[in-house]
């Protein structure tokens, strides 16, 4: 398949990945991702028509535990390490379009 | 500082040496030597001395501490340590102190081991040289102009130079084995699920596994026995007890069938001296009674291509959590989305951004099946091919790294060339199998060479028997200057 990556592709993916890349970073990545993906398309050379995908190397089922209460992380200790906290919660800039 | 962990622990348990003296000696070596090497992000001097006093008090009161009594252990700085900075060598986590401790670290401490510092790595374990650290590269103790390998380069260099007899790293595509090879120490990637990952900061969750560094095979077995075994805090942890390794170490290889993997040994870019070392290791195994034959594992050649789609895809998802809200760096913005994107651009280095972009692209609408889906199907083929090889062979051998340590800067401008450093190691991660690197002599320029031993899932006992024979058959191993 065509692995050529355009600048517009990189801008689109940067938005999906929530990365505010600089112009220079977008330029560098446009070339680099193209080269890497070209190598990666070697996987397309193999016939995998009848092959099931592997997402995980072990044949494991979900693991359940008893519904028993136990101590969790200390709230104050966790919030001390947060960039901003207020009233026992993480504080963030506005998310919706309400007045600031 | 060349005592093995077994020697240190025996002396401390017998009351012949104080754990405090052992730790003070190692702290002294770090103080003198780490300025030039930069193996550490953070030295845990106070915590280590306090832990040593606790071990000494146990011995004084007549208790017998665990099998790692008084043994300093270095920790890759992507293992959470409560109250001690854990950075992943990234600006985005700089200064963050985790509210909990990784299971492997708790097990080391419970066995009397002494965590002595957090070691440098490629940012978020993404790299093969430790040059991607936001805090500066680690240098190879055999030649400071060269890289120690990566991503666990700090732990490998620290163990090689004697800052500690033991170390822990994480191996997603070779990040324990490749630096072990380049620094001339033993490095193990256990079977997926054998060691709990609770408290290991995630990179690619279907591939990540924690493993030991040591200067001898016996010491590596000792540490793996301590950290292995089921942990209810990790839902991918296998429900079987820790493998017994030291008891079988001297069983030898008489009658074992060993395969030499052609695709990994004859691969383009394998240095002739490295391929010759694998042949010499094969002769050593034959002398000890094993049969060694060349074996083709056709899909192994596609490991790198599959890996560099699957690992970045999983990373792009795992690293979504660094959004400036709960920990680490925040760069403000007028709304949350702007704050997220600015924080991530300022906090992540170039390689991490590259992998997030690659993974996001491979998972995006229209490309998912051609890239990620196809890579997952190739992963199935790789597992099938290796399992077929293990129908005939008890274990396999190959180079660990195609080359000895390369010069700092040699591959930083060419990401693909750096990725190809992992060609021999990624198949075991994709398959979830066990593998380890054993030092085997040195190249003409004095740099260490490593031979890789590969084994099927839960094949650690046979893998260590093979590794032990290779270690004893090895020519004089390189010693750091």
XYZ file of C-alpha atoms in Angstrom:
581
model
C 0.000 0.000 0.000
C 1.034 3.608 -0.462
C 2.864 4.633 2.693
C 3.565 8.215 1.625
C 2.723 10.527 4.480
C 1.761 14.119 3.810
C 2.065 17.129 6.054
C -1.741 17.178 6.322
C -1.690 13.546 7.548
C 0.791 14.479 10.264
C -1.302 17.472 11.351
C -4.414 15.299 11.507
C -2.703 12.550 13.543
C -1.111 15.143 15.870
C -4.601 16.406 16.632
C -5.826 12.857 17.342
C -2.824 12.327 19.644
C -3.311 15.697 21.396
C 0.157 16.936 20.526
C 0.601 20.664 19.807
C 3.557 20.100 17.455
C 5.650 22.975 16.134
C 5.990 23.557 12.371
C 9.486 22.147 12.496
C 8.324 18.988 14.287
C 5.583 18.468 11.702
C 8.142 18.794 8.910
C 10.564 16.309 10.501
C 7.847 13.779 11.278
C 6.426 13.890 7.761
C 9.658 12.428 6.396
C 10.433 10.110 9.302
C 7.014 8.480 9.557
C 7.073 7.807 5.823
C 10.421 6.008 6.055
C 9.409 3.962 9.091
C 6.019 2.983 7.661
C 7.635 1.969 4.391
C 9.729 -0.551 6.343
C 6.705 -1.589 8.398
C 4.721 -2.458 5.268
C 7.025 -5.481 4.910
C 4.405 -7.191 7.078
C 2.039 -6.907 4.122
C 4.270 -9.276 2.158
C 3.176 -12.247 4.251
C 0.047 -14.186 3.354
C -2.107 -14.052 6.457
C -5.458 -14.888 4.908
C -6.363 -17.668 7.336
C -4.404 -16.336 10.316
C -6.140 -14.988 13.412
C -4.607 -11.865 14.976
C -2.765 -12.064 18.306
C -3.500 -9.216 20.705
C -1.929 -10.867 23.703
C 0.615 -13.712 23.948
C -1.088 -15.739 26.693
C -4.366 -17.624 26.416
C -5.799 -15.837 29.449
C -9.311 -15.079 30.533
C -10.362 -12.123 32.603
C -9.304 -12.223 36.228
C -11.820 -11.571 38.968
C -11.306 -10.882 42.642
C -13.692 -10.993 45.558
C -15.796 -7.866 46.081
C -14.018 -7.113 49.346
C -13.333 -3.577 50.520
C -9.657 -2.722 50.964
C -7.626 0.448 51.350
C -7.016 2.473 48.201
C -4.454 5.178 47.450
C -4.410 8.055 49.919
C -6.264 10.999 48.364
C -4.079 13.713 49.839
C -0.882 11.904 48.851
C -2.139 11.602 45.266
C -3.318 15.222 45.052
C -0.004 16.519 46.429
C 1.607 15.228 43.238
C -0.982 16.749 40.890
C -0.197 19.946 38.939
C -3.252 21.655 40.481
C -5.801 20.579 43.096
C -8.671 22.240 44.915
C -11.176 21.016 47.533
C -9.906 17.438 47.359
C -10.126 17.275 43.553
C -7.906 17.722 40.495
C -8.314 21.235 39.109
C -8.335 21.727 35.313
C -9.046 24.583 32.916
C -12.594 24.795 31.611
C -13.658 21.817 29.504
C -17.017 22.955 28.128
C -17.975 26.305 26.686
C -19.198 27.845 29.916
C -18.086 31.281 31.099
C -14.681 31.102 32.807
C 33.090 -4.012 44.069
C 33.192 -7.284 42.160
C 31.458 -9.438 44.771
C 28.489 -11.352 43.468
C 25.068 -11.025 45.073
C 25.394 -14.581 46.358
C 28.700 -13.749 48.081
C 27.331 -10.541 49.624
C 24.131 -12.187 50.872
C 25.988 -15.183 52.340
C 28.390 -12.927 54.239
C 25.612 -10.661 55.528
C 23.415 -13.573 56.589
C 26.340 -15.181 58.429
C 27.051 -11.916 60.244
C 30.515 -11.675 58.629
C 29.706 -8.404 56.875
C 27.356 -5.616 57.803
C 24.786 -4.594 55.195
C 25.613 -0.977 56.083
C 29.265 -1.482 55.085
C 28.209 -3.110 51.815
C 25.875 -0.234 51.008
C 28.435 2.420 52.038
C 31.030 0.825 49.747
C 28.648 0.845 46.806
C 27.475 4.399 47.520
C 31.141 5.419 47.559
C 31.714 3.836 44.168
C 28.667 5.634 42.775
C 29.832 8.944 44.245
C 33.239 8.563 42.593
C 32.228 6.999 39.322
C 28.784 8.102 38.255
C 29.730 11.631 37.246
C 31.415 10.233 34.137
C 28.896 7.440 33.490
C 25.501 8.971 34.361
C 23.871 5.634 35.132
C 21.588 7.173 37.778
C 18.726 9.634 37.707
C 18.469 9.518 41.483
C 20.642 7.847 44.133
C 18.634 6.602 47.139
C 21.459 7.051 49.680
C 19.361 7.733 52.813
C 16.747 5.099 52.012
C 19.450 2.518 51.220
C 21.320 3.113 54.482
C 18.089 2.877 56.487
C 17.199 -0.391 54.722
C 20.695 -1.732 55.410
C 20.387 -0.929 59.123
C 17.121 -2.842 59.183
C 18.810 -5.917 57.675
C 21.691 -5.621 60.164
C 19.222 -5.361 63.053
C 17.492 -8.533 61.825
C 20.797 -10.420 61.750
C 21.742 -9.091 65.209
C 18.444 -10.281 66.661
C 19.042 -13.784 65.376
C 16.633 -13.694 62.438
C 17.839 -14.915 59.060
C 17.028 -12.304 56.426
C 16.062 -13.310 52.872
C 18.214 -14.492 49.992
C 19.182 -10.951 48.947
C 20.307 -9.876 52.444
C 22.273 -6.649 52.135
C 22.578 -6.809 48.345
C 22.335 -3.399 46.596
C 19.920 -3.447 43.653
C 19.526 -0.673 41.048
C 16.058 0.042 39.691
C 15.191 1.292 36.227
C 13.470 4.632 36.698
C 10.177 3.382 35.263
C 9.545 1.261 38.368
C 7.398 3.091 40.904
C 8.924 3.700 44.320
C 6.642 5.337 46.864
C 7.851 8.807 47.810
C 10.981 8.516 45.611
C 11.063 10.414 42.283
C 10.123 8.195 39.318
C 10.605 9.972 35.996
C 10.850 7.470 33.107
C 13.628 9.925 32.095
C 10.880 12.245 30.859
C 10.219 15.931 31.524
C 6.531 15.075 31.731
C 7.089 13.127 34.986
C 10.023 15.125 36.363
C 9.738 15.415 40.148
C 6.722 13.101 40.424
C 6.728 10.875 43.511
C 4.491 7.803 43.132
C 1.979 7.008 45.899
C 2.777 3.280 45.689
C 5.651 0.848 45.111
C 6.041 -1.721 42.324
C 5.566 -5.362 43.356
C 9.072 -6.310 42.151
C 10.621 -3.658 44.399
C 8.577 -4.813 47.386
C 9.730 -8.381 46.758
C 13.373 -7.309 46.544
C 13.033 -5.460 49.862
C 11.172 -8.368 51.493
C 14.122 -10.619 50.536
C 16.571 -8.258 52.250
C 17.716 -6.512 49.029
C 18.585 -2.813 49.150
C 17.244 -0.509 46.400
C 20.156 1.901 45.937
C 19.019 4.169 43.115
C 16.859 4.835 40.073
C 18.669 4.365 36.778
C 18.577 6.243 33.504
C 16.650 4.960 30.484
C 15.476 6.012 27.058
C 12.421 8.149 27.746
C 9.495 5.832 28.585
C 11.778 2.898 27.612
C 11.647 3.885 23.928
C 15.078 3.447 22.449
C 18.129 1.223 22.119
C 20.917 3.508 23.377
C 19.684 5.496 26.433
C 20.361 8.632 24.362
C 16.637 9.427 24.376
C 16.747 10.312 28.094
C 15.577 13.858 28.824
C 18.359 14.048 31.414
C 21.318 13.141 29.180
C 22.809 9.904 27.867
C 24.421 7.145 29.921
C 27.875 6.066 28.756
C 29.195 2.571 28.203
C 31.604 1.642 31.016
C 33.824 -0.187 28.500
C 34.237 2.938 26.347
C 32.722 6.286 27.340
C 32.433 7.325 23.672
C 29.909 4.529 23.148
C 26.329 3.875 24.202
C 25.420 1.329 26.886
C 22.463 0.133 24.789
C 18.903 0.666 25.837
C 16.457 1.248 26.971
C 17.655 -0.051 30.375
C 21.157 1.359 29.754
C 21.508 2.844 33.237
C 20.880 -0.460 35.025
C 23.171 -2.363 32.619
C 26.031 0.134 33.009
C 25.609 0.287 36.812
C 25.817 -3.503 37.191
C 28.723 -3.765 34.719
C 30.816 -1.190 36.562
C 29.999 -2.547 40.039
C 27.650 0.122 41.424
C 25.463 -2.837 42.467
C 25.638 -6.606 41.941
C 22.047 -6.685 40.697
C 19.666 -4.510 38.708
C 16.142 -4.478 37.380
C 15.069 -3.352 33.937
C 12.083 -3.753 31.655
C 12.176 -5.465 28.263
C 9.534 -4.600 25.651
C 11.595 -5.397 22.536
C 15.033 -6.160 23.979
C 15.498 -3.372 26.525
C 17.120 -5.653 29.118
C 18.968 -8.053 26.806
C 20.489 -5.586 24.324
C 22.086 -3.274 26.962
C 23.221 -6.382 28.880
C 24.984 -7.514 25.698
C 26.565 -4.105 25.041
C 27.749 -3.732 28.659
C 28.976 -7.329 29.120
C 26.512 -8.492 31.782
C 23.712 -11.058 32.016
C 20.188 -9.804 31.222
C 16.941 -11.763 31.282
C 13.512 -11.282 29.733
C 11.311 -13.785 31.517
C 8.202 -15.356 29.984
C 5.338 -12.870 29.690
C 3.350 -13.083 32.910
C 6.066 -14.650 35.091
C 6.967 -11.344 36.778
C 4.314 -8.931 38.060
C 4.211 -5.570 36.303
C 2.242 -3.797 39.006
C 4.065 -0.486 39.380
C 5.949 -0.710 36.073
C 4.981 2.374 34.076
C 3.372 0.924 30.950
C 4.870 1.242 27.462
C 3.372 -1.607 25.370
C 1.302 -3.795 27.640
C 1.167 -6.962 25.539
C 4.990 -6.967 25.332
C 6.412 -5.384 28.536
C 8.144 -7.662 31.014
C 10.476 -6.893 33.953
C 13.773 -8.756 34.153
C 17.044 -8.947 36.101
C 20.596 -7.796 35.360
C 23.564 -9.501 37.044
C 27.234 -10.194 36.411
C 26.739 -13.971 36.605
C 24.022 -16.363 35.431
C 23.703 -17.686 38.988
C 23.026 -14.182 40.370
C 20.442 -13.517 37.652
C 18.655 -16.749 38.637
C 18.724 -15.652 42.277
C 17.030 -12.328 41.514
C 14.483 -13.861 39.123
C 13.440 -16.376 41.795
C 12.791 -13.452 44.159
C 10.717 -11.300 41.770
C 8.779 -14.049 39.926
C 5.463 -15.584 40.916
C 1.798 -14.706 40.854
C 0.619 -11.258 41.963
C -3.101 -10.519 42.288
C -2.315 -6.855 41.525
C -1.382 -7.733 37.903
C -4.186 -9.408 35.966
C -1.679 -10.694 33.362
C 0.350 -12.471 36.025
C 0.506 -16.257 35.485
C -1.084 -18.260 38.283
C 1.928 -20.526 38.765
C 4.619 -20.280 41.445
C 8.054 -18.778 40.737
C 10.294 -21.122 38.724
C 13.033 -22.920 40.662
C 16.201 -22.059 38.780
C 19.236 -22.282 41.037
C 18.456 -25.916 41.838
C 18.742 -26.949 38.167
C 21.538 -24.595 37.148
C 24.232 -27.260 37.229
C 22.182 -29.949 35.488
C 24.150 -29.320 32.287
C 22.970 -29.714 28.713
C 23.846 -33.366 28.022
C 21.234 -34.685 25.599
C 19.587 -31.320 24.975
C 18.770 -30.253 21.424
C 19.717 -26.646 20.662
C 18.792 -24.759 17.481
C 20.850 -21.906 16.055
C 18.343 -19.477 14.493
C 19.504 -18.717 10.950
C 17.297 -15.664 10.364
C 18.728 -13.936 13.445
C 22.360 -15.002 13.074
C 22.771 -14.561 9.313
C 20.717 -11.340 9.259
C 22.045 -8.364 7.341
C 24.083 -6.133 9.626
C 25.261 -8.830 12.037
C 28.915 -8.109 12.811
C 31.101 -11.119 11.814
C 32.689 -11.293 15.288
C 29.222 -11.510 16.836
C 28.161 -14.349 14.515
C 31.471 -16.105 15.290
C 30.766 -15.842 19.026
C 27.403 -17.566 18.535
C 29.191 -20.366 16.638
C 31.753 -20.674 19.436
C 28.976 -20.832 22.029
C 27.404 -23.627 19.951
C 30.712 -25.537 20.036
C 30.798 -25.090 23.811
C 27.305 -26.545 24.130
C 28.272 -29.507 21.920
C 31.307 -30.173 24.091
C 28.971 -30.303 27.089
C 26.867 -32.978 25.388
C 24.158 -31.025 23.562
C 23.413 -31.369 19.870
C 23.323 -28.076 17.983
C 21.744 -27.661 14.552
C 20.922 -24.673 12.399
C 17.193 -23.998 12.210
C 15.116 -21.702 10.045
C 12.361 -19.659 11.731
C 11.108 -17.882 8.584
C 8.791 -15.276 10.098
C 11.431 -14.125 12.615
C 12.694 -11.707 9.946
C 9.359 -9.885 10.076
C 9.586 -9.306 13.816
C 10.887 -5.736 13.560
C 8.178 -4.628 11.125
C 5.407 -6.115 13.267
C 6.946 -4.814 16.477
C 7.255 -1.229 15.259
C 3.538 -1.186 14.502
C 2.276 -3.030 17.604
C 4.494 -1.378 20.248
C 3.829 2.234 19.127
C 0.097 1.478 18.789
C -0.063 0.267 22.384
C 2.193 3.124 23.524
C -0.020 5.753 21.919
C -2.874 4.435 24.013
C -0.886 3.971 27.256
C 0.669 7.428 27.047
C -2.689 9.155 26.622
C -2.756 9.365 30.438
C -0.080 12.086 30.452
C -2.479 14.953 29.978
C -1.351 17.466 32.603
C -4.199 16.623 34.976
C -3.136 14.044 37.560
C 0.657 14.060 37.711
C 3.776 15.705 36.420
C 4.030 18.652 34.100
C 1.259 21.041 33.102
C 1.530 23.807 30.518
C -1.520 26.032 30.898
C -4.000 26.806 28.152
C -7.316 28.604 27.913
C -9.216 25.314 27.885
C -8.494 21.705 28.837
C -7.821 20.475 25.279
C -5.243 23.220 24.682
C -3.643 22.505 28.050
C -3.457 18.761 27.208
C -1.826 19.314 23.813
C 0.648 21.968 25.031
C 1.635 19.852 28.042
C 2.288 16.830 25.851
C 4.325 18.771 23.287
C 6.476 20.340 26.014
C 6.786 17.192 28.157
C 7.586 14.445 25.642
C 10.890 14.166 23.774
C 11.252 13.543 20.008
C 11.319 9.724 20.090
C 8.251 9.473 22.323
C 6.353 11.849 20.054
C 7.465 9.825 17.025
C 6.125 6.604 18.547
C 2.865 8.201 19.665
C 2.375 9.581 16.149
C 3.280 6.255 14.523
C 0.932 4.355 16.814
C -1.911 6.808 16.451
C -1.540 6.636 12.673
C -1.458 2.810 12.672
C -4.660 2.738 14.718
C -6.487 5.472 12.816
C -9.545 4.933 10.639
C -8.669 3.526 7.223
C -5.244 2.215 8.251
C -6.073 0.000 11.243
C -6.386 -3.274 9.373
C -3.518 -2.732 6.942
C -1.050 -1.835 9.684
C -2.092 -2.884 13.183
C -4.329 -5.785 12.119
C -1.726 -7.186 9.733
C 1.019 -6.837 12.359
C -1.116 -8.816 14.817
C -1.603 -11.580 12.252
C 2.154 -11.663 11.590
C 2.569 -11.944 15.345
C 0.528 -15.151 15.206
C 2.807 -16.485 12.450
C 5.896 -15.718 14.531
C 4.437 -17.568 17.520
C 3.571 -20.565 15.305
C 7.055 -20.688 13.757
C 8.794 -20.565 17.133
C 6.470 -23.162 18.625
C 7.257 -25.409 15.655
C 10.979 -24.945 16.351
C 10.405 -25.896 19.985
C 8.771 -29.159 18.859
C 12.268 -30.206 17.819
C 14.529 -28.123 20.053
C 14.726 -27.531 23.808
C 16.206 -24.073 23.375
C 17.519 -21.757 20.639
C 20.550 -19.486 20.369
C 21.331 -16.350 18.333
C 23.154 -13.049 18.748
C 21.536 -10.685 21.264
C 22.522 -7.548 19.380
C 23.726 -7.514 15.768
C 26.719 -5.392 16.815
C 28.823 -4.445 19.802
C 28.264 -1.016 21.394
C 28.034 1.787 18.826
C 29.235 5.362 19.240
C 27.077 8.023 20.842
C 25.220 9.883 18.111
C 25.799 7.175 15.477
C 22.096 6.405 15.023
C 20.276 9.371 16.552
C 19.591 10.998 13.186
C 18.168 7.807 11.676
C 15.316 6.344 13.770
C 14.938 3.294 11.523
C 18.629 2.350 11.911
C 18.158 2.547 15.703
C 15.061 0.323 15.507
C 17.024 -2.340 13.618
C 19.234 -2.778 16.737
C 16.338 -4.828 18.132
C 16.138 -7.343 15.263
C 17.283 -10.350 17.332
C 15.351 -9.546 20.490
C 11.811 -8.529 19.435
C 10.597 -12.018 18.392
C 10.627 -13.267 22.020
C 8.500 -10.309 23.131
C 6.007 -10.821 20.309
C 5.776 -14.520 21.220
C 5.732 -13.908 24.991
C 8.589 -16.393 25.327
C 11.650 -16.352 27.612
C 15.081 -15.152 26.444
C 18.329 -13.953 27.980
C 21.705 -12.554 27.042
C 24.958 -14.076 28.294
C 28.345 -12.349 27.868
C 30.591 -14.272 25.486
C 34.046 -12.784 25.120
C 34.894 -9.558 23.368
C 35.484 -8.178 19.923
C 38.949 -7.131 18.696
C 38.321 -3.596 19.954
C 37.698 -4.916 23.472
C 33.921 -4.420 23.497
C 31.750 -7.166 24.986
C 29.655 -9.563 22.886
C 26.454 -11.238 24.065
C 24.879 -14.537 23.012
C 21.124 -14.876 23.302
C 19.436 -18.014 24.637
C 15.757 -18.349 23.698
C 13.278 -20.743 25.275
C 9.533 -21.388 25.006
C 6.979 -19.958 27.441
C 7.902 -21.032 30.986
C 11.155 -22.497 29.652
C 13.275 -20.580 32.181
C 14.778 -23.710 33.820
C 16.201 -25.086 30.557
C 17.190 -21.569 29.433
C 19.270 -21.042 32.571
C 20.933 -24.457 32.226
C 21.999 -23.537 28.679
C 23.084 -20.049 29.787
C 25.171 -21.505 32.614
C 27.055 -23.779 30.200
C 27.615 -20.891 27.772
C 28.927 -18.697 30.599
C 31.464 -21.345 31.568
C 32.456 -21.981 27.937
C 32.956 -18.263 27.245
C 36.399 -16.838 26.586
C 37.713 -14.097 28.821
C 34.948 -11.554 29.269
C 35.508 -7.868 28.819
C 36.076 -5.920 32.048
C 35.127 -2.225 32.244
C 38.115 0.128 32.257
